[in-house]
PDB file of C-alpha atoms in Angstrom:
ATOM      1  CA  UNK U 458       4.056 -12.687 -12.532  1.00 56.00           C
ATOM      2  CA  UNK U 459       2.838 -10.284 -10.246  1.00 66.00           C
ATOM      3  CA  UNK U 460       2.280  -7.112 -11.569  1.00 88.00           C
ATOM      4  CA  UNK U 461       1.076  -5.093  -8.798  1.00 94.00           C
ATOM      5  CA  UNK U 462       3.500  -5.356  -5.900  1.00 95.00           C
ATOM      6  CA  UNK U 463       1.801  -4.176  -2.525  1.00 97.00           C
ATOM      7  CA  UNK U 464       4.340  -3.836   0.851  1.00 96.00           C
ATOM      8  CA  UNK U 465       4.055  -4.449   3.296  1.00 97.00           C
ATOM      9  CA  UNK U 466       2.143  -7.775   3.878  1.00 96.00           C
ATOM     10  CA  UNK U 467       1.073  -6.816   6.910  1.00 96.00           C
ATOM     11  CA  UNK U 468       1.008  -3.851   9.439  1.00 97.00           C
ATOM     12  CA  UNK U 469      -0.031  -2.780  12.946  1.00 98.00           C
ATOM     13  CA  UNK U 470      -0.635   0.622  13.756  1.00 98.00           C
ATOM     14  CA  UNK U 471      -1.469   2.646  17.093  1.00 97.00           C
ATOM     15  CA  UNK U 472      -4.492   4.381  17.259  1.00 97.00           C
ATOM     16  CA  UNK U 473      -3.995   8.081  15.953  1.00 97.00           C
ATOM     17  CA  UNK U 474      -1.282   7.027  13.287  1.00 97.00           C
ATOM     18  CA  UNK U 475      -0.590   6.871  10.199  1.00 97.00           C
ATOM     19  CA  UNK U 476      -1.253   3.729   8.172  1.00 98.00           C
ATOM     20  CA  UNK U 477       0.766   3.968   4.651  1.00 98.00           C
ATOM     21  CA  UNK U 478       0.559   1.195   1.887  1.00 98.00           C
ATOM     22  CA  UNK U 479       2.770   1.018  -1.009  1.00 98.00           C
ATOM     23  CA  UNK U 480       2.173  -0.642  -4.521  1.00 97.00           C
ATOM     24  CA  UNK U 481       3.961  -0.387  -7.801  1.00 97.00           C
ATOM     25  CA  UNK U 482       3.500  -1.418 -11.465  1.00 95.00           C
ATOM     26  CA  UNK U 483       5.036  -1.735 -14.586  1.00 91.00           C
ATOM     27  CA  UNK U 484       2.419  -1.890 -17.157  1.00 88.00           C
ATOM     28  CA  UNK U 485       2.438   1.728 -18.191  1.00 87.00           C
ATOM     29  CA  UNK U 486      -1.347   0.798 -20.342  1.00 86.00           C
ATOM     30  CA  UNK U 487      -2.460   0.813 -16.655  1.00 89.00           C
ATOM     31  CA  UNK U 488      -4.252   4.463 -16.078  1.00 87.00           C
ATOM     32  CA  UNK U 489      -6.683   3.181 -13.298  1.00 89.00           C
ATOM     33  CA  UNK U 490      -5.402   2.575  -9.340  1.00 92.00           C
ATOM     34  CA  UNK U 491      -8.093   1.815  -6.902  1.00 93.00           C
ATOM     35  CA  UNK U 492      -8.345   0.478  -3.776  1.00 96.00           C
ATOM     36  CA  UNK U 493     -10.512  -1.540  -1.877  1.00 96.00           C
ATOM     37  CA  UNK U 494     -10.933  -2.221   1.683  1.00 97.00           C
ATOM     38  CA  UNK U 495     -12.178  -5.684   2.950  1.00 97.00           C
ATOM     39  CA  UNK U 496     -13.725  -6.801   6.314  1.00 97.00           C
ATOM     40  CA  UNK U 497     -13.603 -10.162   7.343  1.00 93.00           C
ATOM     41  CA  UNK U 498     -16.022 -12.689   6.326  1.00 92.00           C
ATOM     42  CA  UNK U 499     -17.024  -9.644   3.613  1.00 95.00           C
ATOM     43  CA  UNK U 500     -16.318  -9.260   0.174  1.00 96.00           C
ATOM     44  CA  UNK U 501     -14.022  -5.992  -0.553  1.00 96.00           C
ATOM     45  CA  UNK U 502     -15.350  -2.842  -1.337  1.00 96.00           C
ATOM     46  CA  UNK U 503     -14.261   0.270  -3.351  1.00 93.00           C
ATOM     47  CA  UNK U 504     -12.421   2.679  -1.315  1.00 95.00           C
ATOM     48  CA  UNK U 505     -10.463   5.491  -3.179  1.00 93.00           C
ATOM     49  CA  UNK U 506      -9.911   5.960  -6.774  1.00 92.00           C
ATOM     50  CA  UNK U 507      -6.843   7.661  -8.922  1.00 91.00           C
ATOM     51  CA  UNK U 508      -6.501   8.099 -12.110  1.00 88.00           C
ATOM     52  CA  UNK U 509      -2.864   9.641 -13.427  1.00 86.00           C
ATOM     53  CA  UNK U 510      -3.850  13.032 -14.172  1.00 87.00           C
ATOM     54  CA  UNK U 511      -3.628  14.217 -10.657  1.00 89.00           C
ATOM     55  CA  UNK U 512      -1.026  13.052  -8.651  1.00 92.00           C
ATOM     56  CA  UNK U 513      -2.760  13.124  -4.764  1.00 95.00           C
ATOM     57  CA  UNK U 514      -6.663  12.323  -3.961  1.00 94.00           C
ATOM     58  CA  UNK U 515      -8.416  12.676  -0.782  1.00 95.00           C
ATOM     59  CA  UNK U 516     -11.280  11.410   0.877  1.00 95.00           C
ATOM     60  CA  UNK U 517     -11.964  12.037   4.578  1.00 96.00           C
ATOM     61  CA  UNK U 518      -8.455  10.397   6.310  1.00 97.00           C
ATOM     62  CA  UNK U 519      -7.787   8.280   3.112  1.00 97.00           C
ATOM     63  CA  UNK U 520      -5.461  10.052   0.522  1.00 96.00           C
ATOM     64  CA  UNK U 521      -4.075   8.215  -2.558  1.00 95.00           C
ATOM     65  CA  UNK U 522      -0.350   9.450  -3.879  1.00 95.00           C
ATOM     66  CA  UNK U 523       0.528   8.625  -7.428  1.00 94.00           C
ATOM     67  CA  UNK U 524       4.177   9.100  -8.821  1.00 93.00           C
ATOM     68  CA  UNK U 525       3.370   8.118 -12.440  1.00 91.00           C
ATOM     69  CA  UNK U 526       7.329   8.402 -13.161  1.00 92.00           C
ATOM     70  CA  UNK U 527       8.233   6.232 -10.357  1.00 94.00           C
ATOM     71  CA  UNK U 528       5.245   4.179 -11.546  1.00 94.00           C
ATOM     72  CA  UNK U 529       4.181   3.759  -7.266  1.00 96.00           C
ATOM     73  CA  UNK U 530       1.182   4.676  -5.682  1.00 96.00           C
ATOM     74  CA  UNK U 531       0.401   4.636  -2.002  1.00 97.00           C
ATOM     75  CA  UNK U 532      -2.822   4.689   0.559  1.00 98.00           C
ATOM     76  CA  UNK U 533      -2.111   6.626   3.329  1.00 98.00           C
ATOM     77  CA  UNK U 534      -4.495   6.935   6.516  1.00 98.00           C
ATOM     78  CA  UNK U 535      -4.506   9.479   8.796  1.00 97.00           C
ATOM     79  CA  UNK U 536      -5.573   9.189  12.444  1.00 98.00           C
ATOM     80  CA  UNK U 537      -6.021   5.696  12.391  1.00 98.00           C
ATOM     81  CA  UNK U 538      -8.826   4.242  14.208  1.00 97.00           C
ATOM     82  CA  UNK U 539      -9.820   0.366  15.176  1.00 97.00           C
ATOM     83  CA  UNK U 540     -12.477   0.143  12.536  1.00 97.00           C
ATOM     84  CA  UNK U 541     -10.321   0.582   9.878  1.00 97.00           C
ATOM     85  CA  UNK U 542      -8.627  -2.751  10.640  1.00 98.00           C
ATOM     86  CA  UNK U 543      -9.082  -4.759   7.729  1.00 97.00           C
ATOM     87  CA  UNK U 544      -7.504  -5.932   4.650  1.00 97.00           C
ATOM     88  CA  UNK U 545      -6.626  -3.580   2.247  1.00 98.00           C
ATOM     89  CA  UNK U 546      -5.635  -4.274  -1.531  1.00 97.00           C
ATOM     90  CA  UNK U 547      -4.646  -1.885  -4.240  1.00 96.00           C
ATOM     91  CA  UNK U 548      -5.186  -2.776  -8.061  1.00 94.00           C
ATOM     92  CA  UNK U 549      -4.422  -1.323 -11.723  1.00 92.00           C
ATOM     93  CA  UNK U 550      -6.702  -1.822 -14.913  1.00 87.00           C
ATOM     94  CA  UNK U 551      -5.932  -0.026 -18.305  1.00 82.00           C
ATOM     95  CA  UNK U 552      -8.758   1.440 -20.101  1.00 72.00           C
ATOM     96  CA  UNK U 553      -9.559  -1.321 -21.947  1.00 68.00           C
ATOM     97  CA  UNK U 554     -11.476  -2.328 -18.679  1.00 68.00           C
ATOM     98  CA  UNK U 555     -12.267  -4.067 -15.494  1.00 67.00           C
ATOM     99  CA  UNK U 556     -11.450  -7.654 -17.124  1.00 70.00           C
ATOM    100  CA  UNK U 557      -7.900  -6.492 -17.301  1.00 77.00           C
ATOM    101  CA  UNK U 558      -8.302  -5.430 -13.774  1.00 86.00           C
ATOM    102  CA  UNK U 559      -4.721  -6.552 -11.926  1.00 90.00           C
ATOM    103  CA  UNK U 560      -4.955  -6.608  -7.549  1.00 93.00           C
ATOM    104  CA  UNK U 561      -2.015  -6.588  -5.275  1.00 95.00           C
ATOM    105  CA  UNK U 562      -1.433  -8.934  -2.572  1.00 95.00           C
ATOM    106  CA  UNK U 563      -3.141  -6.789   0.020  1.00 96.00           C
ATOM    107  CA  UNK U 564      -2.212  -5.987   3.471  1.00 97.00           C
ATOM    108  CA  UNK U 565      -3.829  -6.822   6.348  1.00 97.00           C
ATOM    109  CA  UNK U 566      -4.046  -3.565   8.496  1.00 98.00           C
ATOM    110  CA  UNK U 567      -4.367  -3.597  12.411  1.00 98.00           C
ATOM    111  CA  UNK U 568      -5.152  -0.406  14.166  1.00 97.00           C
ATOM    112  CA  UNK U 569      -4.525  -1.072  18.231  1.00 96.00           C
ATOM    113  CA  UNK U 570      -6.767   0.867  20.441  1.00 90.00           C
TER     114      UNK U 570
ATOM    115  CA  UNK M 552     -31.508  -3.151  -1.988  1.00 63.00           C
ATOM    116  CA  UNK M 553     -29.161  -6.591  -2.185  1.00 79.00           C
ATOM    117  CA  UNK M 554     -26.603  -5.557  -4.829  1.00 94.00           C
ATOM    118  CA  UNK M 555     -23.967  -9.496  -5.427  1.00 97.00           C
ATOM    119  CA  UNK M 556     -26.024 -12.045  -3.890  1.00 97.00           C
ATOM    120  CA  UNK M 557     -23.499 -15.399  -3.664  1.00 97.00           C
ATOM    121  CA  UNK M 558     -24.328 -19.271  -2.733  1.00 97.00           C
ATOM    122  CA  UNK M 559     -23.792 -21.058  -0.961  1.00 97.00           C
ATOM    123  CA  UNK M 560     -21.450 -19.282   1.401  1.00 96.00           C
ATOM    124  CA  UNK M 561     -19.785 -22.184   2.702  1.00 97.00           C
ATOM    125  CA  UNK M 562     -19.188 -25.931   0.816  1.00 96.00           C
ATOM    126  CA  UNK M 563     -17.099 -28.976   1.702  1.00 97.00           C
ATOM    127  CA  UNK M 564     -16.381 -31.215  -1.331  1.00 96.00           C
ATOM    128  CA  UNK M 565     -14.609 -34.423  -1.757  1.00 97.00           C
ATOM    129  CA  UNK M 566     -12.369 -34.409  -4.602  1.00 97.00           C
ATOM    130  CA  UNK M 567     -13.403 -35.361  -7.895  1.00 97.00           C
ATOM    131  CA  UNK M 568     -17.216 -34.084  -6.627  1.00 97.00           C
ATOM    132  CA  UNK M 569     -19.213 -31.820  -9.009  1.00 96.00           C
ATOM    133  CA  UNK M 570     -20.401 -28.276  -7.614  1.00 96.00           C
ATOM    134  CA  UNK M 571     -22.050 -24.701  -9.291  1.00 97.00           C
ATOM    135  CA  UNK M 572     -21.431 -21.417  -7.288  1.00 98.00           C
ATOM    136  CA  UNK M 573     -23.974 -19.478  -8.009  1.00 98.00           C
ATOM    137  CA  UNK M 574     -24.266 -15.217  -8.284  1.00 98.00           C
ATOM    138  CA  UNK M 575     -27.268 -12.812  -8.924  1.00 97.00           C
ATOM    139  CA  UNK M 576     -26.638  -9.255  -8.785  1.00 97.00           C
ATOM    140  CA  UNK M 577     -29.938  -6.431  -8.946  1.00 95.00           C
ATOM    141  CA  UNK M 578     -28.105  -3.430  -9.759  1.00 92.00           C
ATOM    142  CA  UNK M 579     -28.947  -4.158 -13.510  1.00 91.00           C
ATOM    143  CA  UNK M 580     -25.009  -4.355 -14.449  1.00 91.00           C
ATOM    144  CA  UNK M 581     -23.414  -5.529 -17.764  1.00 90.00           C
ATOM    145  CA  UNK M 582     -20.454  -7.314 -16.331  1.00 91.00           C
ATOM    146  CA  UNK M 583     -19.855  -9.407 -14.240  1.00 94.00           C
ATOM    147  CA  UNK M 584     -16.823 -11.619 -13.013  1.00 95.00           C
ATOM    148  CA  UNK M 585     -15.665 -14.282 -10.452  1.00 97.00           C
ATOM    149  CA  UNK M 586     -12.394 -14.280  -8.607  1.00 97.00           C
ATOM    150  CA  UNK M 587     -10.485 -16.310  -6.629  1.00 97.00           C
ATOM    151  CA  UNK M 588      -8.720 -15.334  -3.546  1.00 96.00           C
ATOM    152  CA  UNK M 589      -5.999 -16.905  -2.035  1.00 94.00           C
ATOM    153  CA  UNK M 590      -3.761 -15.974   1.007  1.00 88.00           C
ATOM    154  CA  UNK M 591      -0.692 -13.668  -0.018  1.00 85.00           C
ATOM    155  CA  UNK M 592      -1.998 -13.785  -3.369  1.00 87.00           C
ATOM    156  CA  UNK M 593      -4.709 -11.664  -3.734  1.00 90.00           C
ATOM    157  CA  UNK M 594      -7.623 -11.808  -5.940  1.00 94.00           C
ATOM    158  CA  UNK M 595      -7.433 -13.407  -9.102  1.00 94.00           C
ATOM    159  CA  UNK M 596      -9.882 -13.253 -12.188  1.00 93.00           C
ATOM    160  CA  UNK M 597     -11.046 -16.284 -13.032  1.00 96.00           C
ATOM    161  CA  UNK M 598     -13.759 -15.588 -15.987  1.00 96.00           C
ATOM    162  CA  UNK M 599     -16.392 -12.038 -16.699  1.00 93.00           C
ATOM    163  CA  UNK M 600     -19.043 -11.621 -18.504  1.00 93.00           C
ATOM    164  CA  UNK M 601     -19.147  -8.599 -20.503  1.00 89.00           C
ATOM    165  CA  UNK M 602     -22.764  -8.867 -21.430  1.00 89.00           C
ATOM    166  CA  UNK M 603     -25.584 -11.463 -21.318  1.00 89.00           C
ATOM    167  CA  UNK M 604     -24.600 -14.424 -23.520  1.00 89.00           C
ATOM    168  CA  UNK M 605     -20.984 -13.804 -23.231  1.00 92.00           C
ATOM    169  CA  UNK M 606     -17.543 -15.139 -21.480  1.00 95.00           C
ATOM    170  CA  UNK M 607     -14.160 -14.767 -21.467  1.00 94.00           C
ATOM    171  CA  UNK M 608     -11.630 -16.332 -20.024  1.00 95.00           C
ATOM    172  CA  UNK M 609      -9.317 -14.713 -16.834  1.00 92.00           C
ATOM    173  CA  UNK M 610      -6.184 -14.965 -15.472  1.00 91.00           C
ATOM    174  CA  UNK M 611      -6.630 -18.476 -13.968  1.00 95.00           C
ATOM    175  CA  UNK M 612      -9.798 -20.395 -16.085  1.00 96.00           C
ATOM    176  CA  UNK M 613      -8.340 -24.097 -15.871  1.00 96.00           C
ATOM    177  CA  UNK M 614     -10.816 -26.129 -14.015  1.00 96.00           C
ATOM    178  CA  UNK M 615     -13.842 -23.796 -14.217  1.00 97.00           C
ATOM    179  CA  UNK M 616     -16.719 -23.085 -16.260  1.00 97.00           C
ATOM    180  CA  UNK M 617     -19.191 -20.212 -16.598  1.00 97.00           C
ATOM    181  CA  UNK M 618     -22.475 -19.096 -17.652  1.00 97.00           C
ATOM    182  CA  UNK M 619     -24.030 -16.003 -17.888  1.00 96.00           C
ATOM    183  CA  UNK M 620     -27.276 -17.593 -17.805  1.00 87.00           C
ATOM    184  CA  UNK M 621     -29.306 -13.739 -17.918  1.00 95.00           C
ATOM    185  CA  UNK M 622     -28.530 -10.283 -17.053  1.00 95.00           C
ATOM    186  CA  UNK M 623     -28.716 -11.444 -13.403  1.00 96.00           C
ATOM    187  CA  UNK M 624     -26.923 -14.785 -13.065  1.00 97.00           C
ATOM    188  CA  UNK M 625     -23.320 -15.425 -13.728  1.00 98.00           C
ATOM    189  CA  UNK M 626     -22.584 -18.627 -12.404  1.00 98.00           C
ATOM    190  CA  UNK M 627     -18.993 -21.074 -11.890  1.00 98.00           C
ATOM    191  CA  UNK M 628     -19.205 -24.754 -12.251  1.00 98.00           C
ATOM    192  CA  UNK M 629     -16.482 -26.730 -10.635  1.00 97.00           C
ATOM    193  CA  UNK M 630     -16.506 -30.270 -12.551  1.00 93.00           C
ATOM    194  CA  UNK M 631     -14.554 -32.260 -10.736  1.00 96.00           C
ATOM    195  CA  UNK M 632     -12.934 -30.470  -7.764  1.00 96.00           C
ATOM    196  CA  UNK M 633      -9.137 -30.628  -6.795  1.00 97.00           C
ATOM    197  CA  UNK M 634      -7.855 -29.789  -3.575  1.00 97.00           C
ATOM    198  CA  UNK M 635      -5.961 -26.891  -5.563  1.00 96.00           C
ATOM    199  CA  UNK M 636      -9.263 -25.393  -6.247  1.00 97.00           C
ATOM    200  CA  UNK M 637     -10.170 -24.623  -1.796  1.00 97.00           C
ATOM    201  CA  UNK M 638     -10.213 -21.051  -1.708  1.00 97.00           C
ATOM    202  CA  UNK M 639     -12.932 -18.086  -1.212  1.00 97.00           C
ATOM    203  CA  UNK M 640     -14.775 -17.096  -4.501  1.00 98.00           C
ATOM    204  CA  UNK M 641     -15.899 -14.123  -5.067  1.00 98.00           C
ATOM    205  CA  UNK M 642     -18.788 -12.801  -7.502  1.00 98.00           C
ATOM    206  CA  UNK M 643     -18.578  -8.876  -8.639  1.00 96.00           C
ATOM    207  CA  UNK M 644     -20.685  -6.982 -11.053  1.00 94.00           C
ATOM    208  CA  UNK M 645     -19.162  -3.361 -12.712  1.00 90.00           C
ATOM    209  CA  UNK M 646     -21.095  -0.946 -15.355  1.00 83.00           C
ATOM    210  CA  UNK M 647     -19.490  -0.566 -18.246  1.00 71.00           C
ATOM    211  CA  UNK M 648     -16.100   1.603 -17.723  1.00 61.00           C
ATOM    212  CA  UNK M 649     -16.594   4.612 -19.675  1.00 56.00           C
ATOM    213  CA  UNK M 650     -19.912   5.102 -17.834  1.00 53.00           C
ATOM    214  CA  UNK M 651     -19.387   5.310 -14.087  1.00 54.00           C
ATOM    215  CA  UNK M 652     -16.258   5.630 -11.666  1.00 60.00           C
ATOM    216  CA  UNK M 653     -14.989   2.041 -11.901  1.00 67.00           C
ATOM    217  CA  UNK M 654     -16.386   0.777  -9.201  1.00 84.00           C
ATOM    218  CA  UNK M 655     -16.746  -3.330  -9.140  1.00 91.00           C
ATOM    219  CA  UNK M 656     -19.417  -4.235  -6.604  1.00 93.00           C
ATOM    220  CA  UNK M 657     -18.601  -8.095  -4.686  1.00 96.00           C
ATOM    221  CA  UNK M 658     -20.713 -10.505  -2.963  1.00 97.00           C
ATOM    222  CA  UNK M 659     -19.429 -11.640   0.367  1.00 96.00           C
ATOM    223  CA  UNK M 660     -18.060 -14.601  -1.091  1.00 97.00           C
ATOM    224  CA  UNK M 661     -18.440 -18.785  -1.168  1.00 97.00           C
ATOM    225  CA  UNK M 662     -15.775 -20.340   1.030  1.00 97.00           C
ATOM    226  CA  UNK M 663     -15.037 -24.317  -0.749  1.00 97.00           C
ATOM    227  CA  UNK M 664     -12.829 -26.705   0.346  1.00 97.00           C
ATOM    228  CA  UNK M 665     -11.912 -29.549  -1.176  1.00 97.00           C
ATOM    229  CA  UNK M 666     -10.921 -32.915   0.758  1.00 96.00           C
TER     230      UNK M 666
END
């Protein structure tokens, strides 16, 4: 079973907009929600990290929201620009470690010029 | 500085053929891991290494094998290859948890696929 849903599968945004991912999860063990970014032809790479303690992070345009109640978290990213086009994917681990680590589906992201 | 180093990057196998992928990462990590990743299912753990001379089994092991051959090398053996098995592999290396942010760091991946 999947137990990191990420919606949508897909999304094209203009230029200047906002690009907003959702995920949710149900293992409440879970207490670590990153997310990576992935170009084609690359392997992904670490963008933003959460933990549950806080319930907003920001880096630059990309800011994580966590509802630990609602058990959701989304990547939201302001002013959009072409090279952020890429694949993103959100995942969960509990602090037993990285082996446990669970990813979402991923969205492919599309920033028009 | 070449942090997940992965080959090949691309294979065609026939199936039933025999084939290693192979992963060295310099960043002098403990773990290390290989996923699988699949369209519109994301990436999937196939086996880590938690430290030299060890292995554990991920979410989907069945028709792999592993070994963590050093520190370095963690590599994935196909034995004989199904066309189930075509997909992008992908090596990653992590520090232990409690020590750094909990970051894994990938290679660009080995796209197989099996005829």
């Amino acid at each position: 079973q999947q137990q990191v849903k990420q919606s949508p599968q897909s999304l094209i945004v203009q230029k200047g907009g906002i690009s907003i991912i959702n995920c949710a999860y149900e293992n409440t063990a879970f207490d670590y929600f990153p997310w990576y970014q992935q170009f084609p032809g690359k392997g992904p790479a670490l963008l933003i990290a959460i933990r549950p303690d806080v319930s907003e992070k920001k880096e630059g345009r990309f800011t994580i929201s966590f509802n630990k109640s609602a058990k959701q978290f989304s990547l939201h990213i302001m002013d959009s620009q072409p090279g952020d086009s890429a694949t993103y994917f959100c995942a969960a681990s509990p602090h037993t470690g990285f082996q446990k680590l669970v990813f979402g589906t991923g969205t492919r992201l599309l920033v028009s010029p | 500085n070449a942090g997940v180093t992965q080959t090949p990057k691309f294979q065609v196998l026939k199936t039933g053929q025999s084939m290693t992928l192979q992963c060295a990462q310099d960043m002098n990590h403990n773990s290390m891991y290989w996923y699988r990743q699949d369209p519109g299912m994301g990436l999937r753990l196939i086996y880590y290494s938690a430290s030299e001379g060890t292995t554990d089994k991920g979410e989907v092991p069945n028709g792999y094998n592993v070994s963590r051959l050093n520190k370095r090398e963690f590599s994935l053996r196909l034995e004989s290859a199904a066309p189930s098995q075509t997909s992008v592999y992908f090596c990653a290396s992590s520090e232990d948890r409690k020590l750094n942010t909990g970051e894994l760091f990938f290679g660009e991946g080995s796209r197989l696929t099996v005829l």
